mmCIF file of C-alpha atoms in Angstrom:
data_model
loop_
_atom_site.group_PDB
_atom_site.id
_atom_site.type_symbol
_atom_site.label_atom_id
_atom_site.label_comp_id
_atom_site.label_asym_id
_atom_site.label_seq_id
_atom_site.Cartn_x
_atom_site.Cartn_y
_atom_site.Cartn_z
ATOM 1 C CA UNK A 19 26.273 -16.648 3.933
ATOM 2 C CA UNK A 20 22.932 -15.418 3.255
ATOM 3 C CA UNK A 21 22.509 -11.684 2.295
ATOM 4 C CA UNK A 22 20.657 -9.146 4.514
ATOM 5 C CA UNK A 23 18.110 -8.516 1.608
ATOM 6 C CA UNK A 24 17.821 -12.192 0.925
ATOM 7 C CA UNK A 25 16.966 -12.522 4.703
ATOM 8 C CA UNK A 26 14.187 -9.889 4.504
ATOM 9 C CA UNK A 27 12.829 -11.912 1.559
ATOM 10 C CA UNK A 28 12.668 -14.866 3.269
ATOM 11 C CA UNK A 29 10.866 -13.477 6.145
ATOM 12 C CA UNK A 30 8.529 -11.493 4.227
ATOM 13 C CA UNK A 31 7.620 -14.712 2.408
ATOM 14 C CA UNK A 32 6.808 -16.497 5.549
ATOM 15 C CA UNK A 33 5.104 -13.968 7.440
ATOM 16 C CA UNK A 34 2.445 -13.257 4.813
ATOM 17 C CA UNK A 35 2.277 -16.982 3.400
ATOM 18 C CA UNK A 36 1.488 -17.913 6.902
ATOM 19 C CA UNK A 37 -1.377 -15.351 7.120
ATOM 20 C CA UNK A 38 -2.575 -16.412 3.697
ATOM 21 C CA UNK A 39 -3.067 -19.834 4.737
ATOM 22 C CA UNK A 40 -4.756 -19.040 8.194
ATOM 23 C CA UNK A 41 -7.208 -16.848 6.129
ATOM 24 C CA UNK A 42 -7.935 -19.666 3.593
ATOM 25 C CA UNK A 43 -8.783 -21.928 6.318
ATOM 26 C CA UNK A 44 -11.142 -19.358 7.849
ATOM 27 C CA UNK A 45 -12.998 -18.842 4.923
ATOM 28 C CA UNK A 46 -13.120 -22.695 4.116
ATOM 29 C CA UNK A 47 -14.692 -23.297 7.687
ATOM 30 C CA UNK A 48 -17.352 -20.578 7.326
ATOM 31 C CA UNK A 49 -18.102 -21.560 4.084
ATOM 32 C CA UNK A 50 -18.565 -25.318 4.582
ATOM 33 C CA UNK A 51 -21.320 -24.701 7.233
ATOM 34 C CA UNK A 52 -23.548 -23.615 4.359
ATOM 35 C CA UNK A 53 -22.146 -25.256 1.299
ATOM 36 C CA UNK A 54 -21.954 -28.613 -0.281
ATOM 37 C CA UNK A 55 -18.492 -30.448 -1.192
ATOM 38 C CA UNK A 56 -18.349 -28.882 -4.544
ATOM 39 C CA UNK A 57 -18.698 -25.360 -3.118
ATOM 40 C CA UNK A 58 -15.601 -26.179 -0.622
ATOM 41 C CA UNK A 59 -13.591 -27.379 -3.569
ATOM 42 C CA UNK A 60 -14.173 -24.263 -5.464
ATOM 43 C CA UNK A 61 -13.407 -22.036 -2.803
ATOM 44 C CA UNK A 62 -10.261 -23.601 -1.815
ATOM 45 C CA UNK A 63 -9.226 -23.631 -5.568
ATOM 46 C CA UNK A 64 -10.114 -19.964 -5.490
ATOM 47 C CA UNK A 65 -7.980 -19.220 -2.461
ATOM 48 C CA UNK A 66 -4.859 -20.977 -3.957
ATOM 49 C CA UNK A 67 -4.962 -18.286 -6.543
ATOM 50 C CA UNK A 68 -6.360 -15.348 -4.728
ATOM 51 C CA UNK A 69 -4.004 -14.709 -2.321
ATOM 52 C CA UNK A 70 -6.209 -13.159 0.676
ATOM 53 C CA UNK A 71 -5.100 -9.851 2.584
ATOM 54 C CA UNK A 72 -4.391 -9.105 5.976
ATOM 55 C CA UNK A 73 -7.410 -7.761 7.812
ATOM 56 C CA UNK A 74 -5.375 -5.356 10.222
ATOM 57 C CA UNK A 75 -2.149 -5.038 11.475
ATOM 58 C CA UNK A 76 -3.031 -6.645 14.782
ATOM 59 C CA UNK A 77 -3.890 -9.878 12.805
ATOM 60 C CA UNK A 78 -0.448 -10.443 11.575
ATOM 61 C CA UNK A 79 1.226 -8.731 14.362
ATOM 62 C CA UNK A 80 3.605 -11.715 15.508
ATOM 63 C CA UNK A 81 7.341 -12.496 16.647
ATOM 64 C CA UNK A 82 7.898 -12.923 13.031
ATOM 65 C CA UNK A 83 6.549 -9.744 11.671
ATOM 66 C CA UNK A 84 8.738 -8.034 14.357
ATOM 67 C CA UNK A 85 11.712 -9.896 13.129
ATOM 68 C CA UNK A 86 11.083 -8.689 9.633
ATOM 69 C CA UNK A 87 10.443 -5.039 10.554
ATOM 70 C CA UNK A 88 13.640 -5.125 12.488
ATOM 71 C CA UNK A 89 15.663 -6.591 9.731
ATOM 72 C CA UNK A 90 14.204 -4.296 7.620
ATOM 73 C CA UNK A 91 15.285 -1.271 9.597
ATOM 74 C CA UNK A 92 18.904 -2.493 9.546
ATOM 75 C CA UNK A 93 19.000 -2.403 5.639
ATOM 76 C CA UNK A 94 21.684 0.094 3.950
ATOM 77 C CA UNK A 95 22.266 1.337 0.578
ATOM 78 C CA UNK A 96 24.807 -1.247 0.215
ATOM 79 C CA UNK A 97 22.735 -4.099 0.887
ATOM 80 C CA UNK A 98 20.345 -3.267 -1.952
ATOM 81 C CA UNK A 99 23.538 -2.520 -4.262
ATOM 82 C CA UNK A 100 23.344 1.111 -4.106
ATOM 83 C CA UNK A 101 26.637 3.095 -3.731
ATOM 84 C CA UNK A 102 26.574 5.123 -0.361
ATOM 85 C CA UNK A 103 28.858 7.829 -1.523
ATOM 86 C CA UNK A 104 27.600 8.579 -4.879
ATOM 87 C CA UNK A 105 24.163 7.226 -4.485
ATOM 88 C CA UNK A 106 21.896 6.034 -7.381
ATOM 89 C CA UNK A 107 23.133 7.508 -10.916
ATOM 90 C CA UNK A 108 19.829 8.631 -12.507
ATOM 91 C CA UNK A 109 21.684 10.102 -15.158
ATOM 92 C CA UNK A 110 20.673 7.970 -17.990
ATOM 93 C CA UNK A 111 16.738 8.241 -16.903
ATOM 94 C CA UNK A 112 14.372 11.180 -17.653
ATOM 95 C CA UNK A 113 11.219 9.718 -15.562
ATOM 96 C CA UNK A 114 10.645 11.596 -12.228
ATOM 97 C CA UNK A 115 10.595 8.346 -10.365
ATOM 98 C CA UNK A 116 12.700 4.929 -11.058
ATOM 99 C CA UNK A 117 11.453 1.682 -9.805
ATOM 100 C CA UNK A 118 13.952 -1.239 -9.337
ATOM 101 C CA UNK A 119 12.603 -4.532 -9.342
ATOM 102 C CA UNK A 120 13.893 -6.774 -6.538
ATOM 103 C CA UNK A 121 11.801 -10.116 -6.421
ATOM 104 C CA UNK A 122 7.921 -10.967 -6.469
ATOM 105 C CA UNK A 123 5.917 -14.087 -5.985
ATOM 106 C CA UNK A 124 2.234 -14.653 -5.267
ATOM 107 C CA UNK A 125 2.872 -13.761 -1.696
ATOM 108 C CA UNK A 126 4.587 -10.420 -1.782
ATOM 109 C CA UNK A 127 6.678 -8.027 -4.185
ATOM 110 C CA UNK A 128 9.859 -6.152 -3.177
ATOM 111 C CA UNK A 129 11.524 -3.316 -4.956
ATOM 112 C CA UNK A 130 13.175 -0.038 -4.409
ATOM 113 C CA UNK A 131 11.536 3.431 -5.760
ATOM 114 C CA UNK A 132 13.803 6.174 -6.411
ATOM 115 C CA UNK A 133 12.707 10.090 -6.502
ATOM 116 C CA UNK A 134 14.210 12.881 -8.125
ATOM 117 C CA UNK A 135 14.133 15.805 -5.832
ATOM 118 C CA UNK A 136 10.678 17.223 -5.674
ATOM 119 C CA UNK A 137 9.254 14.548 -7.207
ATOM 120 C CA UNK A 138 6.283 12.668 -6.225
ATOM 121 C CA UNK A 139 4.030 9.372 -6.091
ATOM 122 C CA UNK A 140 0.603 10.721 -6.746
ATOM 123 C CA UNK A 141 -2.341 9.639 -4.421
ATOM 124 C CA UNK A 142 -2.767 6.147 -4.963
ATOM 125 C CA UNK A 143 -4.503 2.950 -3.644
ATOM 126 C CA UNK A 144 -3.401 -0.458 -2.386
ATOM 127 C CA UNK A 145 -6.657 -2.483 -2.490
ATOM 128 C CA UNK A 146 -6.632 -5.210 -0.199
ATOM 129 C CA UNK A 147 -2.832 -5.065 0.339
ATOM 130 C CA UNK A 148 -0.190 -4.685 3.419
ATOM 131 C CA UNK A 149 2.526 -2.470 2.661
ATOM 132 C CA UNK A 150 6.196 -1.540 4.366
ATOM 133 C CA UNK A 151 8.226 1.520 3.308
ATOM 134 C CA UNK A 152 11.699 1.939 4.614
ATOM 135 C CA UNK A 153 13.428 5.163 3.198
ATOM 136 C CA UNK A 154 17.081 4.479 2.708
ATOM 137 C CA UNK A 155 18.408 7.969 1.409
ATOM 138 C CA UNK A 156 16.802 11.526 1.805
ATOM 139 C CA UNK A 157 13.230 12.146 3.189
ATOM 140 C CA UNK A 158 9.532 11.785 1.806
ATOM 141 C CA UNK A 159 6.404 13.572 3.228
ATOM 142 C CA UNK A 160 3.694 10.835 3.446
ATOM 143 C CA UNK A 161 0.202 11.913 3.008
ATOM 144 C CA UNK A 162 -2.315 9.238 3.872
ATOM 145 C CA UNK A 163 -5.975 8.391 4.382
ATOM 146 C CA UNK A 164 -8.041 5.539 5.552
ATOM 147 C CA UNK A 165 -11.220 4.848 3.431
ATOM 148 C CA UNK A 166 -14.630 5.111 5.473
ATOM 149 C CA UNK A 167 -16.283 1.631 5.499
ATOM 150 C CA UNK A 168 -20.027 1.276 4.509
ATOM 151 C CA UNK A 169 -21.225 1.288 8.172
ATOM 152 C CA UNK A 170 -19.270 4.896 8.782
ATOM 153 C CA UNK A 171 -20.991 6.271 5.694
ATOM 154 C CA UNK A 172 -24.247 5.307 6.598
ATOM 155 C CA UNK A 173 -23.957 6.195 10.259
ATOM 156 C CA UNK A 174 -26.341 8.650 11.646
ATOM 157 C CA UNK A 175 -24.763 12.115 10.927
ATOM 158 C CA UNK A 176 -22.212 10.642 8.606
ATOM 159 C CA UNK A 177 -21.751 11.645 4.941
ATOM 160 C CA UNK A 178 -24.827 9.884 3.290
ATOM 161 C CA UNK A 179 -27.135 11.174 6.022
ATOM 162 C CA UNK A 180 -25.680 14.690 5.569
ATOM 163 C CA UNK A 181 -26.183 14.613 1.671
ATOM 164 C CA UNK A 182 -29.585 13.188 2.269
ATOM 165 C CA UNK A 183 -30.963 15.942 4.608
ATOM 166 C CA UNK A 184 -29.602 18.404 2.087
ATOM 167 C CA UNK A 185 -32.041 16.760 -0.756
ATOM 168 C CA UNK A 186 -28.761 15.421 -2.523
ATOM 169 C CA UNK A 187 -29.248 12.106 -4.628
ATOM 170 C CA UNK A 188 -27.685 9.185 -2.793
ATOM 171 C CA UNK A 189 -25.900 8.185 -6.087
ATOM 172 C CA UNK A 190 -23.763 10.965 -5.806
ATOM 173 C CA UNK A 191 -21.796 9.514 -2.828
ATOM 174 C CA UNK A 192 -21.348 6.315 -4.595
ATOM 175 C CA UNK A 193 -18.948 8.347 -7.153
ATOM 176 C CA UNK A 194 -16.683 9.426 -4.388
ATOM 177 C CA UNK A 195 -14.164 7.399 -1.934
ATOM 178 C CA UNK A 196 -14.718 8.853 1.080
ATOM 179 C CA UNK A 197 -11.796 9.062 3.504
ATOM 180 C CA UNK A 198 -10.283 10.056 6.829
ATOM 181 C CA UNK A 199 -6.950 12.161 6.311
ATOM 182 C CA UNK A 200 -3.767 11.371 8.838
ATOM 183 C CA UNK A 201 -1.522 13.492 9.927
ATOM 184 C CA UNK A 202 1.467 14.210 7.478
ATOM 185 C CA UNK A 203 4.364 12.075 8.257
ATOM 186 C CA UNK A 204 7.879 13.065 7.487
ATOM 187 C CA UNK A 205 9.917 9.944 6.699
ATOM 188 C CA UNK A 206 13.549 9.520 6.677
ATOM 189 C CA UNK A 207 16.385 7.078 6.967
ATOM 190 C CA UNK A 208 16.361 7.556 10.970
ATOM 191 C CA UNK A 209 12.377 6.502 10.939
ATOM 192 C CA UNK A 210 11.228 3.081 11.503
ATOM 193 C CA UNK A 211 9.388 1.604 8.688
ATOM 194 C CA UNK A 212 6.182 2.718 7.454
ATOM 195 C CA UNK A 213 3.405 0.095 7.848
ATOM 196 C CA UNK A 214 0.163 0.403 6.256
ATOM 197 C CA UNK A 215 -3.047 -2.443 5.907
ATOM 198 C CA UNK A 216 -5.746 -2.783 3.747
ATOM 199 C CA UNK A 217 -8.056 -0.726 6.131
ATOM 200 C CA UNK A 218 -5.684 1.763 7.325
ATOM 201 C CA UNK A 219 -3.490 4.210 5.701
ATOM 202 C CA UNK A 220 -4.079 2.410 2.386
ATOM 203 C CA UNK A 221 -4.527 5.428 0.240
ATOM 204 C CA UNK A 222 -1.188 7.846 -0.088
ATOM 205 C CA UNK A 223 0.670 10.131 -1.565
ATOM 206 C CA UNK A 224 4.741 10.348 -1.221
ATOM 207 C CA UNK A 225 6.737 13.566 -2.178
ATOM 208 C CA UNK A 226 10.102 13.837 -2.253
ATOM 209 C CA UNK A 227 11.361 16.838 0.263
ATOM 210 C CA UNK A 228 15.158 16.147 0.836
ATOM 211 C CA UNK A 229 17.097 15.673 -2.547
ATOM 212 C CA UNK A 230 17.129 12.069 -4.185
ATOM 213 C CA UNK A 231 14.983 9.845 -2.266
ATOM 214 C CA UNK A 232 15.615 5.858 -1.937
ATOM 215 C CA UNK A 233 12.719 3.738 -0.198
ATOM 216 C CA UNK A 234 12.359 -0.065 -0.001
ATOM 217 C CA UNK A 235 8.964 -1.031 -1.021
ATOM 218 C CA UNK A 236 7.104 -4.293 0.099
ATOM 219 C CA UNK A 237 3.345 -5.367 -0.586
ATOM 220 C CA UNK A 238 1.671 -8.376 -0.004
ATOM 221 C CA UNK A 239 0.152 -9.403 -1.960
ATOM 222 C CA UNK A 240 1.449 -7.748 -5.024
ATOM 223 C CA UNK A 241 -0.668 -5.811 -7.504
ATOM 224 C CA UNK A 242 -2.449 -7.792 -9.586
ATOM 225 C CA UNK A 243 -3.485 -5.997 -12.898
ATOM 226 C CA UNK A 244 -3.874 -8.924 -15.344
ATOM 227 C CA UNK A 245 -6.905 -10.243 -13.596
ATOM 228 C CA UNK A 246 -8.008 -6.565 -12.341
ATOM 229 C CA UNK A 247 -8.180 -7.892 -8.286
ATOM 230 C CA UNK A 248 -5.642 -5.245 -7.265
ATOM 231 C CA UNK A 249 -4.966 -2.658 -9.644
ATOM 232 C CA UNK A 250 -3.534 0.580 -8.540
ATOM 233 C CA UNK A 251 -5.692 3.602 -8.854
ATOM 234 C CA UNK A 252 -4.845 6.968 -8.885
ATOM 235 C CA UNK A 253 -7.219 9.787 -7.047
ATOM 236 C CA UNK A 254 -7.662 13.653 -6.710
ATOM 237 C CA UNK A 255 -9.624 15.424 -4.018
ATOM 238 C CA UNK A 256 -12.731 16.947 -5.010
ATOM 239 C CA UNK A 257 -14.735 20.234 -3.015
ATOM 240 C CA UNK A 258 -18.096 19.109 -1.362
ATOM 241 C CA UNK A 259 -19.190 22.286 0.228
ATOM 242 C CA UNK A 260 -22.691 20.767 1.325
ATOM 243 C CA UNK A 261 -21.115 18.255 3.052
ATOM 244 C CA UNK A 262 -17.727 19.865 4.348
ATOM 245 C CA UNK A 263 -19.820 22.729 5.763
ATOM 246 C CA UNK A 264 -21.319 20.112 8.347
ATOM 247 C CA UNK A 265 -19.050 20.075 11.413
ATOM 248 C CA UNK A 266 -19.803 16.347 11.640
ATOM 249 C CA UNK A 267 -18.404 15.475 8.199
ATOM 250 C CA UNK A 268 -15.581 18.359 7.762
ATOM 251 C CA UNK A 269 -12.930 16.212 8.530
ATOM 252 C CA UNK A 270 -13.596 13.891 5.716
ATOM 253 C CA UNK A 271 -11.824 14.073 2.080
ATOM 254 C CA UNK A 272 -14.048 13.251 -0.872
ATOM 255 C CA UNK A 273 -11.986 11.396 -3.682
ATOM 256 C CA UNK A 274 -12.542 10.298 -7.133
ATOM 257 C CA UNK A 275 -10.573 8.120 -9.453
ATOM 258 C CA UNK A 276 -8.490 9.680 -12.218
ATOM 259 C CA UNK A 277 -5.995 9.199 -14.824
ATOM 260 C CA UNK A 278 -2.167 8.825 -13.901
ATOM 261 C CA UNK A 279 -0.971 12.660 -13.495
ATOM 262 C CA UNK A 280 0.908 13.976 -16.273
ATOM 263 C CA UNK A 281 3.573 14.839 -13.886
ATOM 264 C CA UNK A 282 4.280 11.249 -12.688
ATOM 265 C CA UNK A 283 5.750 8.334 -14.867
ATOM 266 C CA UNK A 284 8.014 5.798 -13.808
ATOM 267 C CA UNK A 285 11.074 3.933 -15.684
ATOM 268 C CA UNK A 286 12.738 0.660 -14.334
ATOM 269 C CA UNK A 287 16.248 0.107 -13.657
ATOM 270 C CA UNK A 288 18.013 -3.199 -13.074
ATOM 271 C CA UNK A 289 18.634 -4.409 -9.359
ATOM 272 C CA UNK A 290 22.388 -4.735 -9.015
ATOM 273 C CA UNK A 291 22.440 -5.973 -5.351
ATOM 274 C CA UNK A 292 22.902 -9.254 -3.485
ATOM 275 C CA UNK A 293 20.957 -12.317 -4.846
ATOM 276 C CA UNK A 294 17.536 -12.743 -3.032
ATOM 277 C CA UNK A 295 17.030 -16.667 -3.702
#
């Protein structure tokens, strides 16, 4: 009999693989209009090694995705090998955050994060990635941000226009990631899975606010640090008085890349739940 976690893994693979194949076909069609056959072959070869990301939630919104989210919602601690009564034993770990790897392939990765009381996963990015978070124990506060597009930055009354009007050098804005903050969200066991897309809520920080937190984390495609295609980057907010004083741009935040914060490091623990194969 297939375990619940194996069913989730199987659904995630098919949902995001189907999207990847559709995206590859669209890019091939577009490229073929102005390319020779050698160019098309190069594009196809690249597509097989660089899994494309969903452009939006609507693009992968399907019965299969709804089924995936329903199955993720139904998971319990026992389904991932964590004792419901005693919880996760973190006594042998010193890190504020522990990661339990469950499975990974070229399409998606799945694992669990365990956050000690009061600890956090600092503000970080998910470049070109789709994510699902399901809290299974405790509660976390999620602070998320959506990166502004180039057209939004350059629009009349946008951050670039305000800086230019005040005589600031245009290169200043290139040092920042300008983002729109979303309302903080409290995620607990009773909440539906939290979903992020490559273009919405793709920068976020998670802070444990109710005891030890355990949450399932699905990312599609996975991080890819080896090739530098999808690296996890950390950010911090900086003050920009000349821009935030303007009503048209006061709601935005300005972020710069930073080193991994000293209060955050992560250890790994073995997965002891049912097989996902």
